[in-house]
Every structure is written in structure tokens, then in C-alpha cells.
């Protein structure tokens, strides 16, 4: 990030407690980096900065934007980065927590953030399976209302679609037992 301060006593770097002026790259800056009275840089500031990078990776945009430096700094102070619906909800929650305006609400350190991202990566396959099973369930529900087709052919189509969505939801739950979307989808399918 181009700045180095120490949160511990280390003569090689300036102390974080002495950093009281505006410093940092505005588009990624944590609110406490704006300086001022009571601004305290900590490991949670680094968590915010990592969350800002994760935001850009997930959305393709920096978290704080504006037509002027003042607009960007207002965005920093508010710390409410926009996360589009295309970002998986679990990842969006991780980003929001890492970039919370209140440092005490963030992950305590970079290791906790890493573990949360690792958990998301493990769950990603389960989420994808549940999404595909949900598509099969939609097809099943649509096929259920189709009239005029050969009844035995229609029934066979329904059985196949049910089997596909049921299998998808069960596999998603096998991969991640807490997948609420898979559990709800399986219940709806049954």
C-alpha cells in the first residue's frame, strides 16, 4: 500500500499511534486513515485494506469512487462500498465485514479474513451445485403445468427433472451441510 507503520514498538517503522494525518491511496483507504482525533491504525486497518482489494477482485471496481478527491474521501468516511448482486452472498458478507466502518466489527486480523475466504472457497462448489439444482427445480415446476403432452412422456420428464434437482441439492448438502439454499430447495422439490 506504499505506507508502513508499526502497531508494535519497532524502530524500523514509524508508530501507528503517531499517524494522525491523511495518508494512503484514497480509493482503498480505511476510514481511520483519514486521520484526525482518535484515529487509531491497527491490524484491523490492514484487514480493511485487504477487504478493499478483495472488493475490487470480486466487483472489478475500486471500493471508493468519485469525480473528485472530496467525493472519494466522503465515500471512505461512510465506508458503504457497493457490491453488486452478481457477487455471491457469502463473499459479499466477508467483504462487508472486512470493510466495516467500525474497526471493532471487522475481522480481528488478516488470518481470520483468510480463513473466512478459505471457507467461502470450500463452499463455492456447494453453492454452484445448489444453483444448478434450483434451475432444474424451476424446469420441473414449469413442466408440471404443461398440458396436452403425452401423459407417460410428461411423467417421465417430471421424474428425470425431480431426480436431477434432488441429486443436486443432496450433493450440495453433502459438500456443505449448512447450505441453507440447498436445504430449502430440496424441501421445495420434495
mmCIF file of C-alpha atoms in Angstrom, residues 13-14 17 27 37 53 56 58 60 62-64 70 73 75 109 125 127 136 139-141 147 172 176 178 182 190:
data_model
loop_
_atom_site.group_PDB
_atom_site.id
_atom_site.type_symbol
_atom_site.label_atom_id
_atom_site.label_comp_id
_atom_site.label_asym_id
_atom_site.label_seq_id
_atom_site.Cartn_x
_atom_site.Cartn_y
_atom_site.Cartn_z
ATOM 1 C CA UNK A 13 8.951 1.995 11.113
ATOM 2 C CA UNK A 14 7.023 4.998 12.371
ATOM 3 C CA UNK A 17 -0.166 5.928 17.078
ATOM 4 C CA UNK A 27 -9.773 4.569 -3.435
ATOM 5 C CA UNK A 37 -8.697 12.972 16.674
ATOM 6 C CA UNK A 53 -8.592 -5.364 -2.629
ATOM 7 C CA UNK A 56 -12.009 -4.898 -6.429
ATOM 8 C CA UNK A 58 -14.949 -9.514 -6.790
ATOM 9 C CA UNK A 60 -13.951 -5.194 -10.896
ATOM 10 C CA UNK A 62 -12.336 0.042 -6.503
ATOM 11 C CA UNK A 63 -14.468 0.409 -3.359
ATOM 12 C CA UNK A 64 -14.293 4.214 -3.123
ATOM 13 C CA UNK A 70 -13.573 15.113 -1.834
ATOM 14 C CA UNK A 73 -12.977 10.847 0.855
ATOM 15 C CA UNK A 75 -17.071 7.548 0.386
ATOM 16 C CA UNK A 109 -6.612 -9.857 11.793
ATOM 17 C CA UNK A 125 -18.834 -25.790 -5.210
ATOM 18 C CA UNK A 127 -23.344 -23.123 -3.839
ATOM 19 C CA UNK A 136 -33.727 -27.958 -12.616
ATOM 20 C CA UNK A 139 -37.862 -26.565 -15.075
ATOM 21 C CA UNK A 140 -39.677 -29.214 -13.025
ATOM 22 C CA UNK A 141 -42.252 -26.708 -11.788
ATOM 23 C CA UNK A 147 -50.824 -29.754 -20.630
ATOM 24 C CA UNK A 172 -24.631 -29.613 -2.338
ATOM 25 C CA UNK A 176 -21.560 -28.176 2.865
ATOM 26 C CA UNK A 178 -25.044 -25.562 6.285
ATOM 27 C CA UNK A 182 -29.791 -26.337 -0.891
ATOM 28 C CA UNK A 190 -39.947 -32.893 -2.332
#
